[in-house]
Tab-separated table of C-alpha atoms and ligand atoms in Angstrom:
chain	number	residue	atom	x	y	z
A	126	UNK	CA	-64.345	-14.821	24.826
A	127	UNK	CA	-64.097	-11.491	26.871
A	128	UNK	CA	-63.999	-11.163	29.954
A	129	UNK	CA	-65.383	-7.983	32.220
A	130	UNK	CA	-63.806	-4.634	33.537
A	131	UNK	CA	-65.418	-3.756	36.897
A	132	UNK	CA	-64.133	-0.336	38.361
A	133	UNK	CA	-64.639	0.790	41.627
A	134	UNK	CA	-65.573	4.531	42.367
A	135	UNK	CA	-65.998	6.706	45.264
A	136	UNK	CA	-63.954	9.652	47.579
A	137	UNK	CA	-61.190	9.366	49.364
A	138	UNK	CA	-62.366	7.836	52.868
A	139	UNK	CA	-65.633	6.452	51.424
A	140	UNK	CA	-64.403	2.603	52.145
A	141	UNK	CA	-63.954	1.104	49.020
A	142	UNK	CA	-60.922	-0.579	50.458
A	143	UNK	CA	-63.040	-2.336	53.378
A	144	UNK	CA	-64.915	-3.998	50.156
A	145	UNK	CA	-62.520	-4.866	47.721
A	146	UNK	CA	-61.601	-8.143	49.300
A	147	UNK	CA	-65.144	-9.336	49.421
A	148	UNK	CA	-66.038	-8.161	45.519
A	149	UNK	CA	-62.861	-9.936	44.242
A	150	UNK	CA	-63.963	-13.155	46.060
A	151	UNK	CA	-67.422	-12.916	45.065
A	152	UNK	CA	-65.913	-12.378	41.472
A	153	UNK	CA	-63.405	-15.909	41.641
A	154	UNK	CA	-66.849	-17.930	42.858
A	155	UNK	CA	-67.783	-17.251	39.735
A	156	UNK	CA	-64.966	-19.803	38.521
A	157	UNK	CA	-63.121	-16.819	36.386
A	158	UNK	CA	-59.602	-15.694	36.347
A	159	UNK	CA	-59.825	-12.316	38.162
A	160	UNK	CA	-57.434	-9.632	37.916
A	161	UNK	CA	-57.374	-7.220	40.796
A	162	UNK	CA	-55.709	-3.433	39.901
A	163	UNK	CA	-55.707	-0.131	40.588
A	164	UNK	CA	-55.380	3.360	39.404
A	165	UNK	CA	-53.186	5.519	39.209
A	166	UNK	CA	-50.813	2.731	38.853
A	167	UNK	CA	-51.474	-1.580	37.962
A	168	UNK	CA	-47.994	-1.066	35.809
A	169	UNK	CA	-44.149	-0.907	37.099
A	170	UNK	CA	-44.166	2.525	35.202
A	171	UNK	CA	-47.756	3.408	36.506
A	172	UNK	CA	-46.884	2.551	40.194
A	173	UNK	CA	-43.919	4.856	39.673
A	174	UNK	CA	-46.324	7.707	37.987
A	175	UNK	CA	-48.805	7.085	41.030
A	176	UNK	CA	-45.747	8.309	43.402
A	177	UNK	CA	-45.050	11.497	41.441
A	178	UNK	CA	-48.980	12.195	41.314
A	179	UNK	CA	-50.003	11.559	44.982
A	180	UNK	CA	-46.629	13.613	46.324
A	181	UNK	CA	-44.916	16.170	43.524
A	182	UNK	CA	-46.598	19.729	43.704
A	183	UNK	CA	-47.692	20.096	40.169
A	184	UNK	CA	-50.546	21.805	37.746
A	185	UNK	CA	-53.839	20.544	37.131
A	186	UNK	CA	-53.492	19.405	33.634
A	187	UNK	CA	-50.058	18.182	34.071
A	188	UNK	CA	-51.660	15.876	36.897
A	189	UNK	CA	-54.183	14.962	34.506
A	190	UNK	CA	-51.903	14.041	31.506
A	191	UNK	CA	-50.247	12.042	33.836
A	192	UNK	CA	-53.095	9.526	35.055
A	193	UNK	CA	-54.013	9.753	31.247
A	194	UNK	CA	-50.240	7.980	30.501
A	195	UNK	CA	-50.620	5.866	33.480
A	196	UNK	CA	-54.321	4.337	32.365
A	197	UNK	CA	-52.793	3.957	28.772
A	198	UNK	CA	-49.819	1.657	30.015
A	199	UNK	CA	-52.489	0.040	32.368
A	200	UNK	CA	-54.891	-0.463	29.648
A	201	UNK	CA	-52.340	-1.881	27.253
A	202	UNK	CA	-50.153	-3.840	29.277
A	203	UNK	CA	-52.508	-5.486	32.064
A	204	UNK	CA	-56.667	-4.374	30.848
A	205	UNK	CA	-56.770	-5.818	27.687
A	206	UNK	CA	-54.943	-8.726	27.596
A	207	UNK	CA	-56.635	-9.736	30.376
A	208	UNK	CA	-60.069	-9.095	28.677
A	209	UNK	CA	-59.059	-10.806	25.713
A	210	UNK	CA	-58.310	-14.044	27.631
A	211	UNK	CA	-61.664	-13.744	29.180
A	212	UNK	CA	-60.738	-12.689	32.664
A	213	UNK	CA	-62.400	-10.147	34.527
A	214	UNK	CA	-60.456	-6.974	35.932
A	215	UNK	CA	-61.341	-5.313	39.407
A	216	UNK	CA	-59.758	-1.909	38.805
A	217	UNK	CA	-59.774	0.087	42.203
A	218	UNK	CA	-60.760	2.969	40.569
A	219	UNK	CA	-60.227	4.432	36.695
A	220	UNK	CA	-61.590	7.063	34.237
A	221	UNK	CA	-64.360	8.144	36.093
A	222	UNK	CA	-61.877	9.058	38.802
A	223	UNK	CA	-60.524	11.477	36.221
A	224	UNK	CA	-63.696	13.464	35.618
A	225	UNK	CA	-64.516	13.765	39.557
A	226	UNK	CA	-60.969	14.811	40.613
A	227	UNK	CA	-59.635	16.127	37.821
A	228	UNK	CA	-62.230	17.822	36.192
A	229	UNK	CA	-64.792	18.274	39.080
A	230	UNK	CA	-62.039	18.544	41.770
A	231	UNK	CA	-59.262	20.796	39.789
A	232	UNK	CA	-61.769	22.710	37.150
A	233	UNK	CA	-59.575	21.167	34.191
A	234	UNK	CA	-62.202	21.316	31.166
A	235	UNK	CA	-64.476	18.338	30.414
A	236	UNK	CA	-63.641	18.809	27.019
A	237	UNK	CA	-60.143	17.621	27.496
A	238	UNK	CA	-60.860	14.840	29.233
A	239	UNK	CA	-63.035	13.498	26.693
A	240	UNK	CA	-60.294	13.478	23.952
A	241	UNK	CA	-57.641	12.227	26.408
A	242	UNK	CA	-60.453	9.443	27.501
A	243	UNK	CA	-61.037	8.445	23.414
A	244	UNK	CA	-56.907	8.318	22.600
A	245	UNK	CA	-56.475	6.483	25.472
A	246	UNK	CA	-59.508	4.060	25.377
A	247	UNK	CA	-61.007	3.991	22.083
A	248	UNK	CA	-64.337	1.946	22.807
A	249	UNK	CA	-62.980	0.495	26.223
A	250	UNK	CA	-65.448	0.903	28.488
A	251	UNK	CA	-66.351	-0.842	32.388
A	252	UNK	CA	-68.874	-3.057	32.094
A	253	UNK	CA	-70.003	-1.917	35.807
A	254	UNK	CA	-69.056	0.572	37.951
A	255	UNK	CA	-70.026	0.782	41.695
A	256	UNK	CA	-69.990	3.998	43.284
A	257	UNK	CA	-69.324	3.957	46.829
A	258	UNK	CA	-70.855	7.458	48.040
A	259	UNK	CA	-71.020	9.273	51.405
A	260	UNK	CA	-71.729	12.488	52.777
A	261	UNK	CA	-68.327	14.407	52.543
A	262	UNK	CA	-68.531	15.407	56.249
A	263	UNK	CA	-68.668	11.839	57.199
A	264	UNK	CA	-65.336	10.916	54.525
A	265	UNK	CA	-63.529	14.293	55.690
A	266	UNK	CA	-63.604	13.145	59.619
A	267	UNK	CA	-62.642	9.650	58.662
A	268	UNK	CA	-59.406	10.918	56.643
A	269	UNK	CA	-59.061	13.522	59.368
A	270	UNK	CA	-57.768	10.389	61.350
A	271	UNK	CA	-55.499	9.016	58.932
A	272	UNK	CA	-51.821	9.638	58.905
A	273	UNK	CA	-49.908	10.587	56.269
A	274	UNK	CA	-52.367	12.363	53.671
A	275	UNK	CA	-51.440	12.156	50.284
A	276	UNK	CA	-51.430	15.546	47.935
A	277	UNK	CA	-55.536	14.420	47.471
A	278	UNK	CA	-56.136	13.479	51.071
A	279	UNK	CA	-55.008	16.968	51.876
A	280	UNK	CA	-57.688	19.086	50.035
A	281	UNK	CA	-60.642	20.724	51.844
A	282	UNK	CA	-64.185	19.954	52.631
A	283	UNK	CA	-65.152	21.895	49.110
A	284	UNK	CA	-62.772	20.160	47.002
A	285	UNK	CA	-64.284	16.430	48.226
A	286	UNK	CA	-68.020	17.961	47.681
A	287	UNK	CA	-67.148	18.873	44.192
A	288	UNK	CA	-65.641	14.926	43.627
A	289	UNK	CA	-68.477	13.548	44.840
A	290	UNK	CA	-71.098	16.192	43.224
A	291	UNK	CA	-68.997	15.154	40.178
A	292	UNK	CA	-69.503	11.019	40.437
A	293	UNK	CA	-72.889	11.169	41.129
A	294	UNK	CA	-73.263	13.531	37.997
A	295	UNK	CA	-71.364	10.466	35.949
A	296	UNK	CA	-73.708	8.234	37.624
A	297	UNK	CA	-77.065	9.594	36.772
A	298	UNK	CA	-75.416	10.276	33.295
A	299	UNK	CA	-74.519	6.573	32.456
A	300	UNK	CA	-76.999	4.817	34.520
A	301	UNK	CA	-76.734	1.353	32.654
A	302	UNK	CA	-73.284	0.573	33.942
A	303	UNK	CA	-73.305	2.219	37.384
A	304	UNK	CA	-74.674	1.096	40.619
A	305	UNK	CA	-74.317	3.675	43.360
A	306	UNK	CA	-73.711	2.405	47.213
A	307	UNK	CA	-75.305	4.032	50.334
A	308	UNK	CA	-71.512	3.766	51.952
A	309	UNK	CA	-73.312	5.205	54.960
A	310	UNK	CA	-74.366	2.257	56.326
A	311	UNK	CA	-72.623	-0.795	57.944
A	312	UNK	CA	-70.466	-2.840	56.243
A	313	UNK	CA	-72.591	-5.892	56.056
A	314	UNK	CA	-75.388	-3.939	54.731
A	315	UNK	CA	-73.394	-2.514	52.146
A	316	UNK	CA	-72.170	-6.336	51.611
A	317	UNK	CA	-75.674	-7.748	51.234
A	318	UNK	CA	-75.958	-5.187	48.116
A	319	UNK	CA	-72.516	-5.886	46.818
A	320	UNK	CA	-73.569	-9.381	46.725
A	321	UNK	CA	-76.471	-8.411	45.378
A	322	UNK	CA	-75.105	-6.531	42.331
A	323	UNK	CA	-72.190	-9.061	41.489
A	324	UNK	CA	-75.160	-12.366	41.305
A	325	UNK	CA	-76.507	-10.426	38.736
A	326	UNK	CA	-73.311	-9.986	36.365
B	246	TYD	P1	-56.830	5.901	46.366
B	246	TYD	O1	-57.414	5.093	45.264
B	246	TYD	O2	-57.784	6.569	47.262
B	246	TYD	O3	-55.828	4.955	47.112
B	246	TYD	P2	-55.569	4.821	48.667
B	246	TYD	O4	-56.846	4.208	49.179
B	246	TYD	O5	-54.395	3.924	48.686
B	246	TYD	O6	-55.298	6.218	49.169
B	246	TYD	O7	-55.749	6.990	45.861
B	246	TYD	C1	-55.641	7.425	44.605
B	246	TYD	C2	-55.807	8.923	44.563
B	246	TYD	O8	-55.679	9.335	43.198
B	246	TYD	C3	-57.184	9.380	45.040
B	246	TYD	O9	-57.039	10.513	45.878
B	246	TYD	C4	-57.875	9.837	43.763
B	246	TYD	C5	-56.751	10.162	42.844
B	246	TYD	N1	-57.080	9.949	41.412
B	246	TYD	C6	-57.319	11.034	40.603
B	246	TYD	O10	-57.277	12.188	41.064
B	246	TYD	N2	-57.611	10.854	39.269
B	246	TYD	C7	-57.640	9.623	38.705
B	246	TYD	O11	-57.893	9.478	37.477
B	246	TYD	C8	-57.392	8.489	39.542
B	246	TYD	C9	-57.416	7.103	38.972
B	246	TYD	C10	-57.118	8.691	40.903
């Protein structure tokens, strides 16, 4: 009995939050314990890493050691014993995150990540990962009206283009487990396909 790991992708502002109520209720109708987490952080010690990375001034591949040490703790304390009960996780975003921000955003080399993604991991893989993507003009003016901009929420226009250049690279490279969203569209369009995708799990 295992159960699924579902991650959920996209830029800052794209409106994955909006959705994440809907997708975890969609997931319980399916009668299945259903853990909803997030990234960094779903740990005491990750929440407390998530602080440090979203507000401490520090270098790219310090940053990405650190969401590295947060997913470990995640995977170990929360991901895989839920898996191995047969629940099914809702992670609010996870490695891919790594490889748009960190290696798309920040330049830090692929090559790293994928050794720091096989310690950390090992096989552990999502089983599906929707993309919520969006023009980065449209995601900059919506977090141009949000207060209180974390470290990431500060970056520029270019920065956001190379995160989301960077996801949809991941996407067309692993096309069995991703499904990417049109989030330019009204929410209960983009709800009809969310629907849509989780029937079919
Ligand atoms: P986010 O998920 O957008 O949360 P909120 O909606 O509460 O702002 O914030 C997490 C930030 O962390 C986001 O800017 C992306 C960043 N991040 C990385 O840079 N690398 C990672 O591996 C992960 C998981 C997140």
């Amino acid at each position: 009995m295992t159960g699924k790991l579902i991650t959920l992708e996209g830029v800052d502002g794209a409106g994955k939050s909006t959705h994440i109520p809907l997708i975890a209720d969609l997931l319980r109708a399916k009668n299945v314990e259903v853990i909803l987490t997030r990234e960094p952080g779903g740990t005491a010690l990750g929440e407390k890493l998530r602080e440090l990375l979203l507000h401490e001034t520090m270098s790219a591949d310090t940053e990405t050691l650190l969401m590295f040490a947060a997913r470990r703790e995640h995977i170990e304390q929360v991901i895989q014993p839920a898996l191995t009960r047969g629940a099914w996780v809702l992670s609010d975003r996870f490695t891919d995150a790594s490889f748009a921000y960190q290696h798309g955003g920040r330049g830090v080399a692929a090559e790293k990540l994928r050794s720091l993604e096989t310690w950390v991991q090992g096989a552990l893989q999502p089983d599906l990962t929707v993309l919520f993507d969006l023009p980065v003009e449209i995601s900059c003016q919506r977090l141009a009206g949000a207060r209180d901009p974390d470290r990431f929420e500060q970056e520029n226009t270019a920065f956001f283009q190379r995160i989301r250049d960077a996801y949809l690279e991941r996407a067309a490279k692993f096309p069995q487990r991703f499904r990417v969203i049109d989030a330019n569209r009204s929410v209960s369009k983009i709800q009809d396909e969310l629907k849509q995708i989780i029937s079919m799990l």
